[in-house]
mmCIF file of C-alpha atoms and ligand atoms in Angstrom:
data_model
loop_
_atom_site.group_PDB
_atom_site.id
_atom_site.type_symbol
_atom_site.label_atom_id
_atom_site.label_comp_id
_atom_site.label_asym_id
_atom_site.label_seq_id
_atom_site.Cartn_x
_atom_site.Cartn_y
_atom_site.Cartn_z
ATOM 1 C CA UNK A 1 24.919 -27.682 79.322
ATOM 2 C CA UNK A 2 23.653 -25.390 76.585
ATOM 3 C CA UNK A 3 22.859 -26.099 72.919
ATOM 4 C CA UNK A 4 24.869 -23.721 70.727
ATOM 5 C CA UNK A 5 23.973 -22.266 67.299
ATOM 6 C CA UNK A 6 25.543 -24.076 64.432
ATOM 7 C CA UNK A 7 27.257 -21.722 61.966
ATOM 8 C CA UNK A 8 26.283 -22.520 58.291
ATOM 9 C CA UNK A 9 28.365 -22.574 55.042
ATOM 10 C CA UNK A 10 28.786 -19.039 53.760
ATOM 11 C CA UNK A 11 29.932 -17.690 57.212
ATOM 12 C CA UNK A 12 33.640 -16.717 57.081
ATOM 13 C CA UNK A 13 34.252 -18.336 60.581
ATOM 14 C CA UNK A 14 34.234 -21.759 58.872
ATOM 15 C CA UNK A 15 37.127 -20.622 56.598
ATOM 16 C CA UNK A 16 39.570 -19.537 59.373
ATOM 17 C CA UNK A 17 42.509 -21.600 60.766
ATOM 18 C CA UNK A 18 41.832 -22.330 64.326
ATOM 19 C CA UNK A 19 44.362 -21.656 67.178
ATOM 20 C CA UNK A 20 45.576 -24.396 69.569
ATOM 21 C CA UNK A 21 44.221 -24.591 73.076
ATOM 22 C CA UNK A 22 47.063 -23.348 75.223
ATOM 23 C CA UNK A 23 45.481 -24.291 78.545
ATOM 24 C CA UNK A 24 42.434 -26.474 79.492
ATOM 25 C CA UNK A 25 40.212 -24.239 81.639
ATOM 26 C CA UNK A 26 36.717 -24.689 83.017
ATOM 27 C CA UNK A 27 35.596 -22.815 80.001
ATOM 28 C CA UNK A 28 37.166 -25.342 77.752
ATOM 29 C CA UNK A 29 35.258 -28.159 79.573
ATOM 30 C CA UNK A 30 31.977 -26.243 79.292
ATOM 31 C CA UNK A 31 32.596 -25.788 75.566
ATOM 32 C CA UNK A 32 33.202 -29.488 75.178
ATOM 33 C CA UNK A 33 29.947 -30.280 77.089
ATOM 34 C CA UNK A 34 27.976 -27.763 75.055
ATOM 35 C CA UNK A 35 29.374 -29.090 71.795
ATOM 36 C CA UNK A 36 28.372 -32.688 72.773
ATOM 37 C CA UNK A 37 24.841 -31.527 73.589
ATOM 38 C CA UNK A 38 24.615 -29.471 70.321
ATOM 39 C CA UNK A 39 25.969 -32.466 68.167
ATOM 40 C CA UNK A 40 23.520 -34.853 69.688
ATOM 41 C CA UNK A 41 20.546 -32.533 69.396
ATOM 42 C CA UNK A 42 21.452 -32.146 65.593
ATOM 43 C CA UNK A 43 21.896 -35.887 65.217
ATOM 44 C CA UNK A 44 25.518 -35.309 64.079
ATOM 45 C CA UNK A 45 28.470 -37.661 64.138
ATOM 46 C CA UNK A 46 30.856 -34.840 64.797
ATOM 47 C CA UNK A 47 31.192 -31.203 65.538
ATOM 48 C CA UNK A 48 34.248 -28.824 65.438
ATOM 49 C CA UNK A 49 34.511 -25.680 67.589
ATOM 50 C CA UNK A 50 34.534 -23.292 64.482
ATOM 51 C CA UNK A 51 31.027 -24.695 63.691
ATOM 52 C CA UNK A 52 29.802 -23.006 66.838
ATOM 53 C CA UNK A 53 31.906 -19.851 66.181
ATOM 54 C CA UNK A 54 34.937 -20.712 68.426
ATOM 55 C CA UNK A 55 38.252 -20.650 66.608
ATOM 56 C CA UNK A 56 39.978 -23.195 68.748
ATOM 57 C CA UNK A 57 41.262 -26.595 67.908
ATOM 58 C CA UNK A 58 38.597 -28.643 69.609
ATOM 59 C CA UNK A 59 36.470 -31.518 68.174
ATOM 60 C CA UNK A 60 33.908 -33.870 69.429
ATOM 61 C CA UNK A 61 32.867 -37.146 67.624
ATOM 62 C CA UNK A 62 30.287 -39.803 68.508
ATOM 63 C CA UNK A 63 29.438 -42.820 66.548
ATOM 64 C CA UNK A 64 27.120 -45.708 67.619
ATOM 65 C CA UNK A 65 30.008 -48.258 67.111
ATOM 66 C CA UNK A 66 32.856 -46.453 68.646
ATOM 67 C CA UNK A 67 31.401 -44.162 71.341
ATOM 68 C CA UNK A 68 32.414 -40.579 72.286
ATOM 69 C CA UNK A 69 35.687 -38.764 71.507
ATOM 70 C CA UNK A 70 36.731 -35.402 72.864
ATOM 71 C CA UNK A 71 39.703 -34.017 71.042
ATOM 72 C CA UNK A 72 41.844 -30.990 71.912
ATOM 73 C CA UNK A 73 44.486 -29.881 69.515
ATOM 74 C CA UNK A 74 44.140 -33.203 67.438
ATOM 75 C CA UNK A 75 46.612 -34.263 64.819
ATOM 76 C CA UNK A 76 46.503 -37.032 62.217
ATOM 77 C CA UNK A 77 49.695 -39.052 62.887
ATOM 78 C CA UNK A 78 48.928 -42.181 60.763
ATOM 79 C CA UNK A 79 46.533 -43.128 58.034
ATOM 80 C CA UNK A 80 46.287 -45.944 55.492
ATOM 81 C CA UNK A 81 43.883 -47.437 52.966
ATOM 82 C CA UNK A 82 41.022 -45.653 51.144
ATOM 83 C CA UNK A 83 37.291 -45.363 51.212
ATOM 84 C CA UNK A 84 34.758 -43.662 48.942
ATOM 85 C CA UNK A 85 31.482 -42.886 50.750
ATOM 86 C CA UNK A 86 28.742 -40.454 51.470
ATOM 87 C CA UNK A 87 29.503 -37.449 53.607
ATOM 88 C CA UNK A 88 27.411 -34.632 55.031
ATOM 89 C CA UNK A 89 28.113 -31.602 57.374
ATOM 90 C CA UNK A 90 25.845 -30.026 59.973
ATOM 91 C CA UNK A 91 27.185 -26.659 58.563
ATOM 92 C CA UNK A 92 26.026 -27.643 55.018
ATOM 93 C CA UNK A 93 22.473 -28.776 55.887
ATOM 94 C CA UNK A 94 20.571 -30.902 53.356
ATOM 95 C CA UNK A 95 23.481 -31.785 51.093
ATOM 96 C CA UNK A 96 25.440 -34.831 50.627
ATOM 97 C CA UNK A 97 28.663 -35.756 48.672
ATOM 98 C CA UNK A 98 30.862 -38.525 47.883
ATOM 99 C CA UNK A 99 34.453 -38.188 49.245
ATOM 100 C CA UNK A 100 37.595 -40.216 49.200
ATOM 101 C CA UNK A 101 39.148 -40.634 52.618
ATOM 102 C CA UNK A 102 41.575 -42.955 54.183
ATOM 103 C CA UNK A 103 40.053 -46.116 55.587
ATOM 104 C CA UNK A 104 42.127 -46.171 58.774
ATOM 105 C CA UNK A 105 43.216 -43.042 60.680
ATOM 106 C CA UNK A 106 45.119 -42.454 64.018
ATOM 107 C CA UNK A 107 44.830 -39.180 65.741
ATOM 108 C CA UNK A 108 46.784 -37.831 68.668
ATOM 109 C CA UNK A 109 45.064 -35.331 70.957
ATOM 110 C CA UNK A 110 44.640 -34.046 74.458
ATOM 111 C CA UNK A 111 41.664 -35.377 76.398
ATOM 112 C CA UNK A 112 39.795 -33.095 78.856
ATOM 113 C CA UNK A 113 42.356 -34.093 81.569
ATOM 114 C CA UNK A 114 45.128 -32.776 79.419
ATOM 115 C CA UNK A 115 46.490 -36.261 78.819
ATOM 116 C CA UNK A 116 47.928 -37.207 75.396
ATOM 117 C CA UNK A 117 45.810 -39.845 73.775
ATOM 118 C CA UNK A 118 45.961 -41.805 70.478
ATOM 119 C CA UNK A 119 42.836 -43.156 68.922
ATOM 120 C CA UNK A 120 42.595 -45.278 65.749
ATOM 121 C CA UNK A 121 39.446 -45.423 63.833
ATOM 122 C CA UNK A 122 38.271 -47.257 60.647
ATOM 123 C CA UNK A 123 35.394 -46.490 58.186
ATOM 124 C CA UNK A 124 33.010 -43.997 59.545
ATOM 125 C CA UNK A 125 35.156 -43.053 62.552
ATOM 126 C CA UNK A 126 38.209 -42.499 60.128
ATOM 127 C CA UNK A 127 36.106 -40.399 57.953
ATOM 128 C CA UNK A 128 34.875 -38.299 60.967
ATOM 129 C CA UNK A 129 38.432 -37.739 62.171
ATOM 130 C CA UNK A 130 39.332 -36.381 58.704
ATOM 131 C CA UNK A 131 36.301 -34.288 58.323
ATOM 132 C CA UNK A 132 36.377 -32.677 61.708
ATOM 133 C CA UNK A 133 39.990 -31.985 61.752
ATOM 134 C CA UNK A 134 39.623 -30.308 58.315
ATOM 135 C CA UNK A 135 37.221 -27.824 59.883
ATOM 136 C CA UNK A 136 40.083 -26.632 62.244
ATOM 137 C CA UNK A 137 41.947 -25.586 59.195
ATOM 138 C CA UNK A 138 39.012 -23.880 57.470
ATOM 139 C CA UNK A 139 38.336 -26.716 55.177
ATOM 140 C CA UNK A 140 34.849 -28.194 54.305
ATOM 141 C CA UNK A 141 34.196 -31.593 52.767
ATOM 142 C CA UNK A 142 32.527 -29.824 49.817
ATOM 143 C CA UNK A 143 35.977 -28.586 48.803
ATOM 144 C CA UNK A 144 37.267 -32.121 48.326
ATOM 145 C CA UNK A 145 34.046 -34.061 47.301
ATOM 146 C CA UNK A 146 34.449 -36.078 44.231
ATOM 147 C CA UNK A 147 30.814 -35.180 43.461
ATOM 148 C CA UNK A 148 27.718 -33.872 45.101
ATOM 149 C CA UNK A 149 24.697 -35.974 45.277
ATOM 150 C CA UNK A 150 22.180 -33.232 45.086
ATOM 151 C CA UNK A 151 20.708 -32.332 41.655
HETATM 152 ZN ZN1 ZN B 1 31.416 -30.697 59.154
#
């Protein structure tokens, strides 16, 4: 495994729409492993492939409560409720904002074996699903934040 460099806001790679993974190859699995290592080293809750400069629809998320998720070509298939809470991003270091997100979110994705999986998350996990999937369409939470917390 290798720790990858995290791209920061201002880099145009964060504003591109990512392409689906057509075929899960050993390179895809290495990327997943490297993204997990990079996310953990940075103490992040999630990381999307464009944040390490790869324009593919791949996301990793890990929360204390819900464990590790590896999502290939993820889509939100259901959501409900609402939450307003603090949000940050490894690509926007040192800043925090308040966002409004659904309280419950269900995503459908492929896992590393190429199997279709559905995951439903609430609270932090629901927020992470939304935040990381937005990255795949070139969106950052600072675009939709109700307000930023820095001065
Ligand atoms: Zn982010």
